Amino acid sequence: MDYLNLFVRSIFIENMVFAYFLGMCSYLAVSKTVKTAVGLGLAVVFVLSITVPINFLLDSYLLRPGALTWLDASYADVDLSFLSFIMFIAVIASMVQLVEMIVEKFASYLYVALGIFLPLIAVNCAILGGSLFMQQKDFAGIGESAVYGAGSGIGFFLAILAISAIREKIAYSNIPAPLRGLGITFIITGLMAIGFMSFMGIKI
Amino acid sequence: MSKKTNKPIFLFVAKDKEPLFSKKNRSLLTDPLDDNNPITVQVLGICSALAITVQLEPAIVMTISVIAVMGASNVIVSLLRNLIPNRIRIIVQLVVVASMVILVDQILRAYAYDVSKQLSIFIGLIITNCIVMGRLEAFALGNGVWKSLLDGVGNAAGYGFMLILVAFFRELFGSGNLYGYQIIPESFYEMGYVNNGFMLLSPMALITVGVIIWLQRARNRKLIEKG
């Protein structure tokens, strides 16, 4: 699969939020204003494009059946894939910590902008979901997994940006009281997902 | 969603003078079903709630898995709560939850392979399911073992209740079946009834939950958001 095709697919067609509902919790909780939504979106793009390739390396050199053959040919039938959940989440948690420290040291502007969102990301389902989908899709190389990670991050960014802009405007409209807040956000997300379905079948 | 729990837990609560199912403890179990539902009120754990509700069967399996994971990890974290240094608590919690999820995943693969395939990555995503982490942070870190168990089971049951409700409507209107058995009689189809295939697509999960939230808040006015 060529890179551009994969990139567009992961942004629009297999959008994290609209097609798989990943990262919904933070998507709903942090989308009240555009400013915070942009902060969270950037942090997700950042962390996803780092953790997916790292987890790809981990998967292909440690976890998948027969991955340990680079050590010794006698390890060919060792299958450690049952450990993938715990390895992936450990990588994600430590990468988030590392990224936080690096950003704090070298890009204090970005650190202020991302603020509390970086630590929160360790438990964002979109991040772990990205790695698990990567494992399921069986990518051929690290390049593909990096493109997939960045693409799904950008897909999440677009989704949260759009819903936060809509929510800022919808504050002025006259919605039935029980539907206000969470209810209308769900229904709008559903309508947006229908819109995104029209990207299905696009091939570049 | 059984309300009975294993007896051995008695050991831990023997010191408390409170009866095992006092009113307060019972409300820990029943509140999350309605007034404090994790999905529609606390807004936790939505990610997995929507993706696996096309049919009843995966929804029910998911509910059972989440109840098991939450009950067990709440108990473990609550036992460890005085030993965990505050700074690394998130990682400790993640490790506890991840080990529980690995157990559940392996059991499902052994005994219910088809469903486990259908749930694909969503079993793994229980790890980052916000309900689990949210309740660990908000409750198990500060409360005793028995109460944490009740809270975990209660919240997981509230989550599962929503899951099953959404799956019920989606399977009924989407494919005319319930739990794989045909419910809508053949004569309806002969008269021109057509399944609404749109219910099977992902956007309808969001809209179904939206409508459920609407109905719940219309009935229970104190949940309405201000502003």
Coordinates of C-alpha atoms in Angstrom, one line a residue:
Chain A
M1 CA 0.0 0.0 0.0
D2 CA 1.5 3.3 -0.9
Y3 CA 2.0 5.9 1.7
L4 CA -0.3 8.6 0.4
N5 CA -3.2 6.3 0.1
L6 CA -2.6 4.9 3.6
F7 CA -2.3 8.5 5.0
V8 CA -5.6 9.6 3.4
R9 CA -7.3 6.4 4.5
S10 CA -6.3 6.8 8.1
I11 CA -7.4 10.4 8.2
F12 CA -10.8 10.2 6.6
I13 CA -12.1 6.7 6.0
E14 CA -10.8 5.0 9.1
N15 CA -11.1 8.1 11.2
M16 CA -10.4 7.2 14.9
V17 CA -13.5 9.1 16.2
F18 CA -16.1 8.6 13.5
A19 CA -15.4 5.1 12.4
Y20 CA -14.1 3.4 15.5
F21 CA -15.2 5.7 18.3
L22 CA -11.7 5.7 19.9
G23 CA -10.7 8.6 22.1
M24 CA -14.4 9.5 22.6
C25 CA -14.0 10.3 26.3
S26 CA -11.5 13.1 25.8
Y27 CA -13.2 14.0 22.6
L28 CA -16.4 14.8 24.6
A29 CA -14.8 16.1 27.7
V30 CA -12.3 18.6 26.1
S31 CA -14.3 19.9 23.2
K32 CA -16.1 22.8 25.0
T33 CA -13.8 25.4 23.5
V34 CA -11.6 25.5 20.4
K35 CA -8.5 26.5 22.2
T36 CA -8.3 23.4 24.5
A37 CA -9.4 21.2 21.7
V38 CA -6.5 22.3 19.6
G39 CA -4.1 21.6 22.5
L40 CA -5.4 18.1 23.0
G41 CA -5.5 17.4 19.3
L42 CA -1.9 18.4 18.8
A43 CA -0.8 16.3 21.7
V44 CA -2.6 13.3 20.3
V45 CA -0.9 13.8 16.8
F46 CA 2.4 14.1 18.5
V47 CA 2.2 11.0 20.7
L48 CA 0.5 8.8 18.1
S49 CA 3.2 9.5 15.5
I50 CA 5.9 8.5 18.1
T51 CA 4.3 5.5 19.8
V52 CA 2.9 3.6 16.8
P53 CA 6.3 3.2 15.1
I54 CA 8.0 2.3 18.4
N55 CA 5.3 -0.3 19.1
F56 CA 5.8 -1.6 15.6
L57 CA 9.5 -2.3 16.3
L58 CA 8.5 -3.9 19.6
D59 CA 6.0 -6.0 17.9
S60 CA 8.2 -7.2 15.1
Y61 CA 11.3 -7.8 17.1
L62 CA 9.9 -9.1 20.4
L63 CA 6.2 -10.0 20.5
R64 CA 4.9 -11.6 17.3
P65 CA 5.3 -15.4 16.9
G66 CA 8.8 -16.1 15.7
A67 CA 10.0 -12.5 16.2
L68 CA 12.9 -13.5 18.4
T69 CA 14.7 -15.3 15.5
W70 CA 17.1 -12.4 15.2
L71 CA 18.6 -13.5 18.6
D72 CA 18.9 -17.2 17.8
A73 CA 17.2 -19.5 15.4
S74 CA 16.0 -21.8 18.2
Y75 CA 13.6 -19.1 19.4
A76 CA 11.5 -19.5 16.2
D77 CA 8.5 -21.0 17.9
V78 CA 8.3 -18.5 20.8
D79 CA 5.1 -16.5 20.8
L80 CA 5.0 -13.6 23.2
S81 CA 2.0 -11.9 21.7
F82 CA -0.1 -12.4 24.8
L83 CA 2.2 -9.7 26.4
S84 CA 1.3 -7.1 23.8
F85 CA -1.3 -5.2 25.9
I86 CA 1.0 -4.7 28.8
M87 CA 4.1 -3.9 26.6
F88 CA 2.2 -1.4 24.5
I89 CA 0.6 0.4 27.5
A90 CA 4.0 0.5 29.2
V91 CA 5.6 2.0 26.1
I92 CA 2.8 4.5 25.8
A93 CA 2.9 5.6 29.5
S94 CA 6.7 6.0 29.5
M95 CA 6.8 7.7 26.1
V96 CA 4.2 10.2 27.3
Q97 CA 6.3 10.9 30.4
L98 CA 9.5 11.2 28.2
V99 CA 7.8 13.5 25.7
E100 CA 6.5 15.6 28.5
M101 CA 9.9 16.1 29.9
I102 CA 11.5 16.8 26.5
V103 CA 8.8 19.3 25.6
E104 CA 9.1 21.0 28.9
K105 CA 12.9 21.4 28.5
F106 CA 13.2 22.4 24.9
A107 CA 9.8 23.9 23.8
S108 CA 8.3 25.6 26.8
Y109 CA 5.9 27.4 24.6
L110 CA 4.4 24.1 23.4
Y111 CA 4.5 22.8 27.0
V112 CA 2.3 25.6 28.1
A113 CA 0.0 25.1 25.2
L114 CA -0.4 21.4 25.7
G115 CA -0.5 21.8 29.5
I116 CA -2.4 19.1 31.4
F117 CA -3.3 17.2 28.2
L118 CA 0.0 15.4 27.8
P119 CA -0.3 13.2 30.9
L120 CA -3.9 12.6 30.2
I121 CA -3.1 11.1 26.9
A122 CA -1.5 8.0 28.4
V123 CA -5.1 6.8 29.0
N124 CA -6.6 8.0 25.8
C125 CA -8.0 5.0 23.9
A126 CA -7.1 6.4 20.6
I127 CA -3.4 6.0 21.4
L128 CA -3.6 2.3 22.5
G129 CA -6.1 1.7 19.7
G130 CA -3.6 3.0 17.2
S131 CA -1.0 0.5 18.3
L132 CA -3.4 -2.4 18.4
F133 CA -4.7 -1.6 14.9
M134 CA -1.2 -1.4 13.8
Q135 CA -0.6 -4.9 15.1
Q136 CA -3.8 -6.2 13.5
K137 CA -3.1 -4.6 10.1
D138 CA 0.3 -6.3 9.8
F139 CA 2.2 -3.4 8.3
A140 CA 5.2 -4.2 6.2
G141 CA 7.6 -1.6 7.5
I142 CA 8.2 1.1 10.0
G143 CA 7.4 3.8 7.4
E144 CA 3.9 2.5 7.0
S145 CA 3.2 2.4 10.7
A146 CA 4.6 5.9 11.2
V147 CA 2.4 7.2 8.4
Y148 CA -0.6 5.4 9.9
G149 CA 0.1 6.8 13.3
A150 CA 0.4 10.4 12.1
G151 CA -2.7 10.0 9.9
S152 CA -4.9 8.7 12.6
G153 CA -3.6 11.5 14.9
I154 CA -4.5 14.1 12.3
G155 CA -7.9 12.5 11.9
F156 CA -8.6 12.8 15.6
F157 CA -7.3 16.4 15.5
L158 CA -9.7 17.3 12.7
A159 CA -12.6 15.7 14.5
I160 CA -12.1 17.4 17.8
L161 CA -11.5 20.7 16.1
A162 CA -14.7 20.5 14.2
I163 CA -16.9 19.4 17.1
S164 CA -15.4 22.1 19.4
A165 CA -16.2 24.8 16.8
I166 CA -19.7 23.5 16.5
R167 CA -20.2 23.4 20.2
E168 CA -19.0 27.0 20.7
K169 CA -21.7 28.1 18.2
I170 CA -24.4 25.8 19.5
A171 CA -24.3 27.4 22.9
Y172 CA -26.5 30.1 21.4
S173 CA -29.2 27.9 20.0
N174 CA -32.4 26.9 21.6
I175 CA -32.1 23.2 22.3
P176 CA -34.7 21.2 24.4
A177 CA -33.3 21.3 27.9
P178 CA -32.8 17.5 28.4
L179 CA -30.9 17.3 25.1
R180 CA -28.5 20.2 26.1
G181 CA -24.8 19.4 26.4
L182 CA -24.0 15.8 26.1
G183 CA -27.1 14.6 24.2
I184 CA -26.8 17.1 21.3
T185 CA -23.1 16.5 21.1
F186 CA -23.7 12.8 20.5
I187 CA -26.3 13.5 17.8
I188 CA -24.1 16.0 16.1
T189 CA -21.2 13.6 16.2
G190 CA -23.4 11.0 14.6
L191 CA -24.4 13.4 11.8
M192 CA -20.7 14.2 11.3
A193 CA -19.9 10.5 11.1
I194 CA -22.5 10.2 8.4
G195 CA -20.7 13.0 6.5
F196 CA -17.4 11.2 6.9
M197 CA -18.9 8.0 5.5
S198 CA -19.1 9.7 2.1
F199 CA -15.3 9.5 2.0
M200 CA -15.6 5.8 1.8
G201 CA -14.2 4.3 -1.4
I202 CA -11.8 7.2 -2.1
K203 CA -8.6 5.9 -3.6
I204 CA -5.6 8.0 -4.6
Chain B
M1 CA -25.2 -8.2 37.1
S2 CA -25.7 -10.4 40.1
K3 CA -26.0 -8.7 43.4
K4 CA -24.4 -11.5 45.3
T5 CA -20.7 -11.6 45.8
N6 CA -18.4 -14.2 47.1
K7 CA -18.3 -14.8 50.8
P8 CA -14.5 -14.6 51.4
I9 CA -14.7 -10.8 51.2
F10 CA -16.3 -11.1 54.6
L11 CA -12.8 -11.3 56.1
F12 CA -11.9 -7.8 55.1
V13 CA -15.0 -6.1 56.3
A14 CA -15.3 -8.0 59.6
K15 CA -13.9 -5.0 61.4
D16 CA -16.4 -2.5 60.0
K17 CA -19.5 -2.4 62.1
E18 CA -21.5 -1.5 59.0
P19 CA -23.8 -4.3 57.7
L20 CA -22.6 -5.8 54.5
F21 CA -25.5 -4.5 52.4
S22 CA -26.2 -1.3 54.3
K23 CA -28.2 1.4 52.4
K24 CA -25.0 3.2 51.6
N25 CA -23.3 0.1 50.2
R26 CA -26.4 -0.8 48.2
S27 CA -26.5 2.6 46.6
L28 CA -22.9 2.1 45.5
L29 CA -24.2 -0.8 43.5
T30 CA -27.4 0.7 42.2
D31 CA -26.6 4.3 41.6
P32 CA -24.5 3.7 38.5
L33 CA -27.5 2.0 36.9
D34 CA -29.4 5.3 36.5
D35 CA -28.6 8.5 38.4
N36 CA -24.9 8.2 38.1
N37 CA -24.6 6.1 35.0
P38 CA -21.0 6.0 33.8
I39 CA -21.9 6.5 30.2
T40 CA -24.7 9.0 30.1
V41 CA -23.9 11.0 33.2
Q42 CA -20.2 10.6 34.1
V43 CA -19.3 10.5 30.3
L44 CA -16.8 7.6 30.8
G45 CA -16.0 4.6 28.7
I46 CA -17.8 5.7 25.6
C47 CA -15.1 4.5 23.2
S48 CA -15.9 0.8 23.5
A49 CA -19.5 1.3 24.3
L50 CA -20.4 2.3 20.7
A51 CA -18.2 0.1 18.5
I52 CA -19.4 -3.3 19.8
T53 CA -23.2 -2.7 20.0
V54 CA -24.2 -4.0 16.6
Q55 CA -25.3 -7.2 18.1
L56 CA -26.4 -8.3 21.6
E57 CA -23.9 -11.2 21.9
P58 CA -20.6 -9.2 21.8
A59 CA -22.2 -6.5 24.0
I60 CA -23.1 -9.1 26.7
V61 CA -19.6 -10.7 26.5
M62 CA -18.1 -7.2 26.8
T63 CA -20.3 -6.4 29.8
I64 CA -19.1 -9.6 31.6
S65 CA -15.5 -8.9 30.8
V66 CA -15.7 -5.3 32.0
I67 CA -17.4 -6.4 35.3
A68 CA -14.7 -9.0 35.9
V69 CA -11.8 -6.5 35.1
M70 CA -13.3 -3.7 37.1
G71 CA -14.2 -5.8 40.1
A72 CA -10.8 -7.4 40.3
S73 CA -8.7 -4.3 39.6
N74 CA -10.7 -2.2 42.0
V75 CA -10.1 -4.8 44.7
I76 CA -6.3 -5.0 43.9
V77 CA -5.8 -1.3 43.8
S78 CA -7.8 -0.8 47.0
L79 CA -5.6 -3.4 48.7
L80 CA -2.5 -1.6 47.5
R81 CA -3.7 1.9 48.0
N82 CA -1.5 2.6 51.0
L83 CA 1.6 1.2 49.3
I84 CA 1.5 3.0 46.0
P85 CA 3.6 6.2 45.9
N86 CA 1.4 9.0 44.5
R87 CA 3.7 9.9 41.7
I88 CA 3.7 6.6 39.9
R89 CA 0.1 5.6 40.7
I90 CA -1.1 5.8 37.1
I91 CA 1.5 3.4 35.9
V92 CA 0.8 1.0 38.7
Q93 CA -2.9 1.1 37.9
L94 CA -2.3 0.6 34.3
V95 CA -0.2 -2.5 35.0
V96 CA -2.9 -3.9 37.3
V97 CA -5.6 -3.3 34.8
A98 CA -3.5 -4.6 31.9
S99 CA -2.8 -7.9 33.6
M100 CA -6.5 -8.4 34.4
V101 CA -7.3 -7.6 30.7
I102 CA -4.7 -10.1 29.5
L103 CA -6.4 -12.8 31.7
V104 CA -9.8 -12.0 30.3
D105 CA -8.5 -11.9 26.8
Q106 CA -6.8 -15.3 27.1
I107 CA -9.9 -16.9 28.6
L108 CA -12.1 -15.5 25.9
R109 CA -9.7 -16.8 23.2
A110 CA -9.8 -20.2 24.8
Y111 CA -13.6 -20.6 25.4
A112 CA -15.3 -18.1 23.1
Y113 CA -13.1 -17.6 20.1
D114 CA -15.7 -16.3 17.7
V115 CA -16.8 -13.5 20.0
S116 CA -13.3 -12.7 20.8
K117 CA -12.6 -12.3 17.1
Q118 CA -15.6 -10.1 16.8
L119 CA -14.5 -7.9 19.7
S120 CA -11.0 -7.7 18.1
I121 CA -9.1 -4.8 19.7
F122 CA -11.8 -3.7 22.0
I123 CA -11.0 -6.2 24.7
G124 CA -7.5 -4.7 24.7
L125 CA -9.0 -1.3 24.9
I126 CA -10.6 -2.1 28.3
I127 CA -7.2 -1.1 29.6
T128 CA -7.7 2.5 28.5
N129 CA -11.4 2.4 29.1
C130 CA -11.9 5.6 31.1
I131 CA -14.4 3.9 33.4
V132 CA -11.8 1.6 34.8
M133 CA -9.1 4.3 35.4
G134 CA -11.7 6.8 36.4
R135 CA -13.2 4.7 39.1
L136 CA -9.7 3.6 40.3
E137 CA -8.7 7.2 40.7
A138 CA -11.9 8.5 42.1
F139 CA -12.9 5.6 44.4
A140 CA -10.6 2.6 44.9
L141 CA -7.6 4.8 45.9
G142 CA -9.5 6.2 48.8
N143 CA -11.9 3.4 50.0
G144 CA -11.9 0.0 51.5
V145 CA -11.9 -3.3 49.7
W146 CA -15.5 -4.2 50.0
K147 CA -16.8 -0.8 49.0
S148 CA -14.4 -0.7 46.0
L149 CA -15.6 -4.0 44.9
L150 CA -19.2 -2.8 45.0
D151 CA -18.3 0.4 43.2
G152 CA -16.4 -1.4 40.5
V153 CA -19.2 -4.0 39.9
G154 CA -21.9 -1.3 40.1
N155 CA -20.2 0.9 37.6
A156 CA -19.4 -1.9 35.2
A157 CA -23.0 -3.0 35.5
G158 CA -24.2 0.5 34.7
Y159 CA -21.9 0.5 31.7
G160 CA -23.1 -2.9 30.6
F161 CA -26.7 -1.9 31.0
M162 CA -26.3 0.9 28.5
L163 CA -24.3 -1.3 26.2
I164 CA -27.0 -3.9 26.1
L165 CA -29.7 -1.3 25.7
V166 CA -28.0 0.2 22.7
A167 CA -27.3 -3.2 21.2
F168 CA -30.9 -4.3 21.7
F169 CA -32.2 -1.5 19.6
R170 CA -29.5 -1.7 17.0
E171 CA -29.9 -5.5 16.5
L172 CA -33.7 -5.4 16.6
F173 CA -34.1 -2.7 14.0
G174 CA -30.9 -3.3 12.1
S175 CA -31.2 -7.0 11.4
G176 CA -34.5 -8.1 12.9
N177 CA -32.8 -10.4 15.3
L178 CA -32.1 -10.6 19.0
Y179 CA -29.1 -12.5 20.2
G180 CA -28.9 -14.1 16.7
Y181 CA -32.5 -15.4 16.7
Q182 CA -35.0 -13.9 14.4
I183 CA -37.6 -11.9 16.3
I184 CA -39.5 -10.0 13.6
P185 CA -41.8 -12.7 12.0
E186 CA -41.5 -13.6 8.4
S187 CA -45.0 -12.4 7.6
F188 CA -43.9 -8.8 8.4
Y189 CA -41.3 -9.1 5.7
E190 CA -43.8 -10.5 3.3
M191 CA -46.0 -7.4 4.0
G192 CA -43.1 -5.2 2.9
Y193 CA -41.2 -4.5 6.2
V194 CA -37.6 -3.9 5.5
N195 CA -34.7 -4.0 8.0
N196 CA -33.1 -0.6 8.5
G197 CA -29.5 -1.4 7.5
F198 CA -28.5 2.0 8.6
M199 CA -28.8 1.0 12.2
L200 CA -25.8 -1.3 11.7
L201 CA -23.5 1.5 10.7
S202 CA -21.4 3.4 13.2
P203 CA -23.2 6.8 13.1
M204 CA -26.4 5.3 14.4
A205 CA -24.7 4.1 17.6
L206 CA -23.9 7.7 18.4
I207 CA -27.4 8.9 17.6
T208 CA -29.0 6.0 19.6
V209 CA -27.0 7.0 22.7
G210 CA -27.9 10.6 22.1
V211 CA -31.6 9.8 22.1
I212 CA -31.2 7.6 25.2
I213 CA -29.5 10.4 27.0
W214 CA -32.4 12.7 25.9
L215 CA -35.0 10.3 27.3
Q216 CA -33.2 9.7 30.5
R217 CA -32.8 13.4 31.2
A218 CA -36.4 14.2 30.2
R219 CA -37.5 11.6 32.9
N220 CA -34.9 12.6 35.4
R221 CA -34.8 16.3 35.4
K222 CA -32.1 16.8 37.9
L223 CA -29.5 15.5 35.4
I224 CA -30.1 18.4 33.0
E225 CA -26.9 20.4 32.2
K226 CA -26.9 24.1 33.0
G227 CA -25.6 26.8 30.8

